[in-house]
PDB file of C-alpha atoms in Angstrom:
ATOM      1  CA  MET B  27       0.022   0.031  -0.032  1.00 51.00           C
ATOM      2  CA  ASN B  28       2.791   2.383   0.841  1.00 49.00           C
ATOM      3  CA  ASN B  29       4.552   1.481  -2.539  1.00 48.00           C
ATOM      4  CA  TRP B  30       1.120   2.601  -4.181  1.00 45.00           C
ATOM      5  CA  LYS B  31       1.037   5.796  -2.191  1.00 49.00           C
ATOM      6  CA  ASN B  32       4.654   6.624  -2.987  1.00 49.00           C
ATOM      7  CA  TRP B  33       3.900   6.078  -6.912  1.00 46.00           C
ATOM      8  CA  ILE B  34       1.116   8.510  -6.624  1.00 49.00           C
ATOM      9  CA  PHE B  35       3.107  11.063  -4.769  1.00 48.00           C
ATOM     10  CA  LEU B  36       5.954  10.769  -7.425  1.00 44.00           C
ATOM     11  CA  LEU B  37       3.390  11.082 -10.154  1.00 45.00           C
ATOM     12  CA  SER B  38       1.833  14.152  -8.796  1.00 52.00           C
ATOM     13  CA  LEU B  39       5.190  15.580  -8.082  1.00 43.00           C
ATOM     14  CA  LEU B  40       6.196  14.995 -11.717  1.00 46.00           C
ATOM     15  CA  LEU B  41       2.979  16.478 -13.088  1.00 45.00           C
ATOM     16  CA  LEU B  42       3.458  19.508 -11.043  1.00 46.00           C
ATOM     17  CA  LEU B  43       7.080  20.183 -12.060  1.00 43.00           C
ATOM     18  CA  SER B  44       6.189  19.787 -15.736  1.00 46.00           C
ATOM     19  CA  GLY B  45       3.401  22.281 -15.424  1.00 49.00           C
ATOM     20  CA  CYS B  46       5.749  24.835 -13.949  1.00 44.00           C
ATOM     21  CA  ASN B  47       7.995  24.246 -16.928  1.00 48.00           C
ATOM     22  CA  SER B  48       5.339  24.819 -19.569  1.00 46.00           C
ATOM     23  CA  PRO B  49       4.965  28.352 -20.899  1.00 48.00           C
ATOM     24  CA  SER B  50       2.003  30.356 -19.461  1.00 49.00           C
ATOM     25  CA  LYS B  51      -0.583  31.664 -21.846  1.00 49.00           C
ATOM     26  CA  GLU B  52       0.914  35.229 -21.546  1.00 49.00           C
ATOM     27  CA  GLU B  53       4.407  33.704 -22.554  1.00 45.00           C
ATOM     28  CA  LYS B  54       2.816  31.954 -25.440  1.00 46.00           C
ATOM     29  CA  ALA B  55       1.084  35.031 -26.484  1.00 46.00           C
ATOM     30  CA  LYS B  56       4.467  36.934 -26.566  1.00 45.00           C
ATOM     31  CA  THR B  57       6.104  34.231 -28.576  1.00 42.00           C
ATOM     32  CA  GLN B  58       3.336  34.231 -31.135  1.00 45.00           C
ATOM     33  CA  SER B  59       3.080  38.130 -31.424  1.00 42.00           C
ATOM     34  CA  LYS B  60       6.816  38.589 -32.143  1.00 45.00           C
ATOM     35  CA  PRO B  61       7.215  39.725 -35.588  1.00 39.00           C
ATOM     36  CA  PRO B  62       8.888  37.386 -38.145  1.00 41.00           C
ATOM     37  CA  LYS B  63      12.458  37.836 -38.830  1.00 45.00           C
ATOM     38  CA  GLN B  64      13.277  39.974 -41.910  1.00 43.00           C
ATOM     39  CA  SER B  65      14.562  38.194 -44.913  1.00 45.00           C
ATOM     40  CA  ALA B  66      17.839  39.091 -46.721  1.00 48.00           C
ATOM     41  CA  ILE B  67      15.809  41.063 -49.221  1.00 63.00           C
ATOM     42  CA  GLN B  68      13.995  43.012 -46.568  1.00 61.00           C
ATOM     43  CA  LYS B  69      17.351  43.990 -45.155  1.00 66.00           C
ATOM     44  CA  MET B  70      18.588  44.837 -48.790  1.00 68.00           C
ATOM     45  CA  GLY B  71      20.863  47.721 -49.017  1.00 62.00           C
ATOM     46  CA  ASP B  72      23.180  47.990 -52.006  1.00 60.00           C
ATOM     47  CA  ASN B  73      24.018  44.456 -52.147  1.00 81.00           C
ATOM     48  CA  LYS B  74      23.944  43.983 -55.954  1.00 92.00           C
ATOM     49  CA  MET B  75      23.008  40.413 -55.956  1.00 94.00           C
ATOM     50  CA  ASP B  76      20.072  40.748 -53.575  1.00 93.00           C
ATOM     51  CA  VAL B  77      18.891  43.694 -55.990  1.00 95.00           C
ATOM     52  CA  VAL B  78      19.240  41.319 -59.110  1.00 96.00           C
ATOM     53  CA  LEU B  79      17.353  38.267 -57.323  1.00 95.00           C
ATOM     54  CA  TYR B  80      14.588  40.710 -56.466  1.00 96.00           C
ATOM     55  CA  LEU B  81      14.111  42.285 -59.721  1.00 97.00           C
ATOM     56  CA  ASN B  82      14.123  38.970 -61.617  1.00 96.00           C
ATOM     57  CA  ARG B  83      11.341  37.872 -59.253  1.00 96.00           C
ATOM     58  CA  ALA B  84       9.529  41.015 -59.796  1.00 97.00           C
ATOM     59  CA  GLU B  85       9.560  40.731 -63.441  1.00 96.00           C
ATOM     60  CA  HIS B  86       8.319  37.064 -63.452  1.00 95.00           C
ATOM     61  CA  LEU B  87       5.328  37.482 -61.316  1.00 96.00           C
ATOM     62  CA  LEU B  88       2.881  37.808 -64.302  1.00 95.00           C
ATOM     63  CA  GLU B  89       4.217  34.852 -65.770  1.00 95.00           C
ATOM     64  CA  GLU B  90       3.471  33.008 -62.466  1.00 96.00           C
ATOM     65  CA  VAL B  91      -0.083  33.936 -62.589  1.00 97.00           C
ATOM     66  CA  TYR B  92      -0.325  32.848 -66.213  1.00 96.00           C
ATOM     67  CA  TYR B  93       1.258  29.383 -65.409  1.00 95.00           C
ATOM     68  CA  SER B  94      -1.037  28.806 -62.590  1.00 96.00           C
ATOM     69  CA  ALA B  95      -4.037  29.173 -64.983  1.00 96.00           C
ATOM     70  CA  ALA B  96      -2.322  26.793 -67.468  1.00 94.00           C
ATOM     71  CA  ASP B  97      -1.577  24.357 -64.611  1.00 95.00           C
ATOM     72  CA  ASN B  98      -4.999  24.634 -63.161  1.00 93.00           C
ATOM     73  CA  ALA B  99      -6.313  21.108 -63.888  1.00 88.00           C
ATOM     74  CA  LYS B 100      -9.755  21.633 -62.229  1.00 90.00           C
ATOM     75  CA  GLY B 101      -9.848  25.000 -63.842  1.00 93.00           C
ATOM     76  CA  LYS B 102     -12.653  25.632 -66.380  1.00 95.00           C
ATOM     77  CA  THR B 103     -12.375  27.208 -69.854  1.00 96.00           C
ATOM     78  CA  VAL B 104     -14.456  29.907 -71.523  1.00 95.00           C
ATOM     79  CA  ILE B 105     -14.325  31.012 -75.070  1.00 95.00           C
ATOM     80  CA  GLU B 106     -15.572  34.541 -76.032  1.00 94.00           C
ATOM     81  CA  ASP B 107     -14.948  36.365 -79.442  1.00 92.00           C
ATOM     82  CA  GLY B 108     -12.486  33.610 -80.281  1.00 93.00           C
ATOM     83  CA  ILE B 109     -10.433  34.374 -77.100  1.00 95.00           C
ATOM     84  CA  THR B 110      -9.787  31.527 -74.752  1.00 96.00           C
ATOM     85  CA  TYR B 111     -10.138  32.441 -71.013  1.00 97.00           C
ATOM     86  CA  ARG B 112      -8.640  29.876 -68.133  1.00 96.00           C
ATOM     87  CA  GLU B 113     -10.078  29.995 -64.599  1.00 97.00           C
ATOM     88  CA  LEU B 114      -7.417  30.832 -62.116  1.00 97.00           C
ATOM     89  CA  PRO B 115      -6.954  28.723 -59.016  1.00 96.00           C
ATOM     90  CA  LYS B 116      -8.243  29.750 -55.618  1.00 96.00           C
ATOM     91  CA  ARG B 117      -5.067  31.751 -54.733  1.00 96.00           C
ATOM     92  CA  PHE B 118      -5.555  33.997 -57.666  1.00 97.00           C
ATOM     93  CA  ASP B 119      -9.376  33.960 -58.188  1.00 94.00           C
ATOM     94  CA  SER B 120     -10.006  37.617 -57.441  1.00 97.00           C
ATOM     95  CA  LYS B 121      -8.514  41.021 -58.411  1.00 97.00           C
ATOM     96  CA  ASP B 122      -7.677  41.689 -54.784  1.00 97.00           C
ATOM     97  CA  LYS B 123      -5.596  38.503 -54.449  1.00 97.00           C
ATOM     98  CA  ILE B 124      -3.804  39.069 -57.763  1.00 98.00           C
ATOM     99  CA  VAL B 125      -3.035  42.729 -56.731  1.00 97.00           C
ATOM    100  CA  LYS B 126      -1.947  41.735 -53.362  1.00 96.00           C
ATOM    101  CA  TYR B 127       0.564  39.097 -54.879  1.00 97.00           C
ATOM    102  CA  PHE B 128       1.983  41.880 -57.172  1.00 97.00           C
ATOM    103  CA  SER B 129       2.152  44.113 -54.447  1.00 94.00           C
ATOM    104  CA  ARG B 130       4.877  42.013 -52.643  1.00 93.00           C
ATOM    105  CA  PHE B 131       7.312  43.733 -55.098  1.00 95.00           C
ATOM    106  CA  TRP B 132       5.563  46.553 -56.886  1.00 96.00           C
ATOM    107  CA  SER B 133       3.973  49.604 -55.390  1.00 95.00           C
ATOM    108  CA  LYS B 134       0.152  49.457 -55.429  1.00 94.00           C
ATOM    109  CA  PRO B 135      -0.181  51.656 -58.512  1.00 96.00           C
ATOM    110  CA  LEU B 136       2.101  49.635 -60.555  1.00 97.00           C
ATOM    111  CA  ALA B 137       0.413  46.440 -59.116  1.00 97.00           C
ATOM    112  CA  GLU B 138      -2.978  47.707 -60.116  1.00 97.00           C
ATOM    113  CA  ALA B 139      -1.665  48.543 -63.807  1.00 97.00           C
ATOM    114  CA  MET B 140      -0.363  45.092 -64.030  1.00 97.00           C
ATOM    115  CA  TYR B 141      -3.586  43.652 -63.315  1.00 97.00           C
ATOM    116  CA  ASP B 142      -5.563  46.167 -65.465  1.00 97.00           C
ATOM    117  CA  ASN B 143      -3.286  45.086 -68.397  1.00 95.00           C
ATOM    118  CA  MET B 144      -4.091  41.411 -68.150  1.00 96.00           C
ATOM    119  CA  SER B 145      -6.635  40.117 -70.266  1.00 95.00           C
ATOM    120  CA  THR B 146      -9.264  38.923 -67.906  1.00 96.00           C
ATOM    121  CA  LYS B 147     -12.858  37.983 -67.613  1.00 95.00           C
ATOM    122  CA  ILE B 148     -15.019  37.414 -64.465  1.00 96.00           C
ATOM    123  CA  VAL B 149     -17.207  34.371 -64.460  1.00 95.00           C
ATOM    124  CA  LYS B 150     -19.280  33.830 -61.237  1.00 94.00           C
ATOM    125  CA  GLU B 151     -17.326  36.224 -59.353  1.00 94.00           C
ATOM    126  CA  LYS B 152     -14.004  34.355 -60.320  1.00 95.00           C
ATOM    127  CA  VAL B 153     -11.209  35.669 -62.449  1.00 97.00           C
ATOM    128  CA  TYR B 154     -10.477  33.753 -65.898  1.00 97.00           C
ATOM    129  CA  VAL B 155      -7.162  34.849 -67.864  1.00 97.00           C
ATOM    130  CA  SER B 156      -6.379  34.790 -71.346  1.00 96.00           C
ATOM    131  CA  ILE B 157      -2.798  33.736 -71.897  1.00 93.00           C
ATOM    132  CA  PRO B 158      -0.882  36.406 -73.786  1.00 91.00           C
ATOM    133  CA  ARG B 159       0.719  35.930 -77.050  1.00 87.00           C
ATOM    134  CA  THR B 160       3.605  38.088 -76.462  1.00 86.00           C
ATOM    135  CA  ASP B 161       6.328  37.646 -73.685  1.00 86.00           C
ATOM    136  CA  TYR B 162       9.028  39.947 -72.562  1.00 90.00           C
ATOM    137  CA  PRO B 163      12.067  37.720 -71.513  1.00 90.00           C
ATOM    138  CA  VAL B 164      14.462  39.885 -69.487  1.00 94.00           C
ATOM    139  CA  LEU B 165      18.141  39.293 -68.476  1.00 95.00           C
ATOM    140  CA  ILE B 166      19.157  40.982 -65.173  1.00 97.00           C
ATOM    141  CA  SER B 167      22.444  40.047 -63.721  1.00 97.00           C
ATOM    142  CA  VAL B 168      25.200  41.488 -61.677  1.00 96.00           C
ATOM    143  CA  ARG B 169      27.009  41.904 -65.005  1.00 96.00           C
ATOM    144  CA  ASN B 170      24.642  44.362 -66.581  1.00 97.00           C
ATOM    145  CA  THR B 171      23.116  46.038 -63.402  1.00 97.00           C
ATOM    146  CA  ASN B 172      24.211  49.169 -61.650  1.00 96.00           C
ATOM    147  CA  VAL B 173      22.844  49.889 -58.210  1.00 95.00           C
ATOM    148  CA  GLN B 174      23.120  53.341 -56.461  1.00 94.00           C
ATOM    149  CA  LYS B 175      21.892  54.156 -52.981  1.00 92.00           C
ATOM    150  CA  ALA B 176      20.516  57.470 -51.916  1.00 88.00           C
ATOM    151  CA  ASN B 177      18.542  58.609 -49.015  1.00 88.00           C
ATOM    152  CA  GLY B 178      17.392  55.149 -48.350  1.00 85.00           C
ATOM    153  CA  GLU B 179      16.371  54.639 -51.955  1.00 92.00           C
ATOM    154  CA  LEU B 180      17.785  52.475 -54.355  1.00 94.00           C
ATOM    155  CA  ARG B 181      18.155  53.583 -58.075  1.00 95.00           C
ATOM    156  CA  VAL B 182      18.960  50.847 -60.495  1.00 97.00           C
ATOM    157  CA  MET B 183      19.930  50.723 -64.325  1.00 97.00           C
ATOM    158  CA  VAL B 184      19.903  47.499 -66.037  1.00 98.00           C
ATOM    159  CA  ASP B 185      21.508  47.800 -69.488  1.00 97.00           C
ATOM    160  CA  ASP B 186      21.104  45.094 -72.354  1.00 95.00           C
ATOM    161  CA  VAL B 187      18.094  43.598 -70.526  1.00 95.00           C
ATOM    162  CA  THR B 188      17.146  41.770 -73.749  1.00 93.00           C
ATOM    163  CA  THR B 189      18.583  40.915 -77.009  1.00 92.00           C
ATOM    164  CA  PRO B 190      18.499  43.362 -79.925  1.00 92.00           C
ATOM    165  CA  ALA B 191      16.012  41.087 -81.757  1.00 89.00           C
ATOM    166  CA  PHE B 192      13.477  41.888 -79.204  1.00 89.00           C
ATOM    167  CA  SER B 193      13.847  45.743 -78.641  1.00 90.00           C
ATOM    168  CA  THR B 194      16.176  48.420 -79.760  1.00 91.00           C
ATOM    169  CA  ASP B 195      15.680  50.405 -76.373  1.00 93.00           C
ATOM    170  CA  ARG B 196      17.036  47.694 -73.927  1.00 94.00           C
ATOM    171  CA  THR B 197      17.712  49.695 -70.693  1.00 97.00           C
ATOM    172  CA  LEU B 198      15.223  49.762 -67.720  1.00 97.00           C
ATOM    173  CA  ARG B 199      15.712  51.944 -64.716  1.00 98.00           C
ATOM    174  CA  TYR B 200      13.986  51.159 -61.481  1.00 97.00           C
ATOM    175  CA  GLN B 201      13.610  53.050 -58.382  1.00 97.00           C
ATOM    176  CA  LEU B 202      13.005  51.266 -55.119  1.00 96.00           C
ATOM    177  CA  ILE B 203      11.590  52.367 -51.764  1.00 94.00           C
ATOM    178  CA  ARG B 204      10.756  50.999 -48.510  1.00 89.00           C
ATOM    179  CA  ASP B 205       7.190  50.681 -47.797  1.00 82.00           C
ATOM    180  CA  ALA B 206       6.319  52.566 -44.575  1.00 82.00           C
ATOM    181  CA  LYS B 207       4.064  49.822 -43.315  1.00 82.00           C
ATOM    182  CA  THR B 208       5.777  46.686 -44.125  1.00 79.00           C
ATOM    183  CA  LYS B 209       9.505  48.152 -44.285  1.00 81.00           C
ATOM    184  CA  ARG B 210       9.882  45.981 -47.361  1.00 86.00           C
ATOM    185  CA  PHE B 211      11.394  47.300 -50.600  1.00 92.00           C
ATOM    186  CA  GLU B 212       9.002  47.911 -53.302  1.00 94.00           C
ATOM    187  CA  ILE B 213       9.328  49.220 -56.934  1.00 96.00           C
ATOM    188  CA  LYS B 214       8.101  52.658 -57.084  1.00 96.00           C
ATOM    189  CA  SER B 215       8.905  53.051 -60.855  1.00 97.00           C
ATOM    190  CA  ARG B 216      10.015  51.092 -63.884  1.00 97.00           C
ATOM    191  CA  VAL B 217      11.389  53.378 -66.876  1.00 97.00           C
ATOM    192  CA  GLY B 218      11.982  51.980 -70.274  1.00 95.00           C
ATOM    193  CA  ALA B 219      10.271  50.994 -73.395  1.00 93.00           C
ATOM    194  CA  TYR B 220      10.836  47.231 -73.163  1.00 93.00           C
ATOM    195  CA  GLY B 221       7.857  45.563 -71.453  1.00 93.00           C
ATOM    196  CA  SER B 222       6.207  48.821 -70.454  1.00 93.00           C
ATOM    197  CA  GLU B 223       2.818  47.879 -71.902  1.00 91.00           C
ATOM    198  CA  GLN B 224       2.365  45.557 -68.884  1.00 91.00           C
ATOM    199  CA  PHE B 225       2.721  48.805 -66.617  1.00 89.00           C
ATOM    200  CA  GLN B 226       1.073  51.526 -68.045  1.00 85.00           C
TER     201      GLN B 226
END
């Protein structure tokens, strides 16, 4: 009987001690409310490789949306005036979602301009998109990119962003500023003839 009581006593003691070591609700709340650590891109200064990676991602966001429509196995297709529109998956099924996705890299006005220049159709409150017939391949590397930092802004010039076969004007200029709310860099302006149709 004494052994049984000893076991109960030890078990109670262990439960008590383990309860003391577990974080309180307040501690859990503090841990969960901590802001996420900044990525290298958020900390981006005049590190040319960071800038090159950033701009390459930004320039391919439209392709990601088009690809998602082409890869949407369950998506429906609508044909109107000879144009085929493909249903976008849930992550891109509204204008707000697409603009928010673009706004990870581009300023809100540019993100909205990108959406407005897509060929879209709303069917039952869902966005369908027509895949464009023209693309704008870009070549942005440390070799053809010049980065200048001034007053917390980044001014970037990319020469020979494409081959002469695609365009005679092959220079792009970007202005990157920090968003006041998120502290992330965003592209405030993109100047250059090549691919400008997507941003006007």
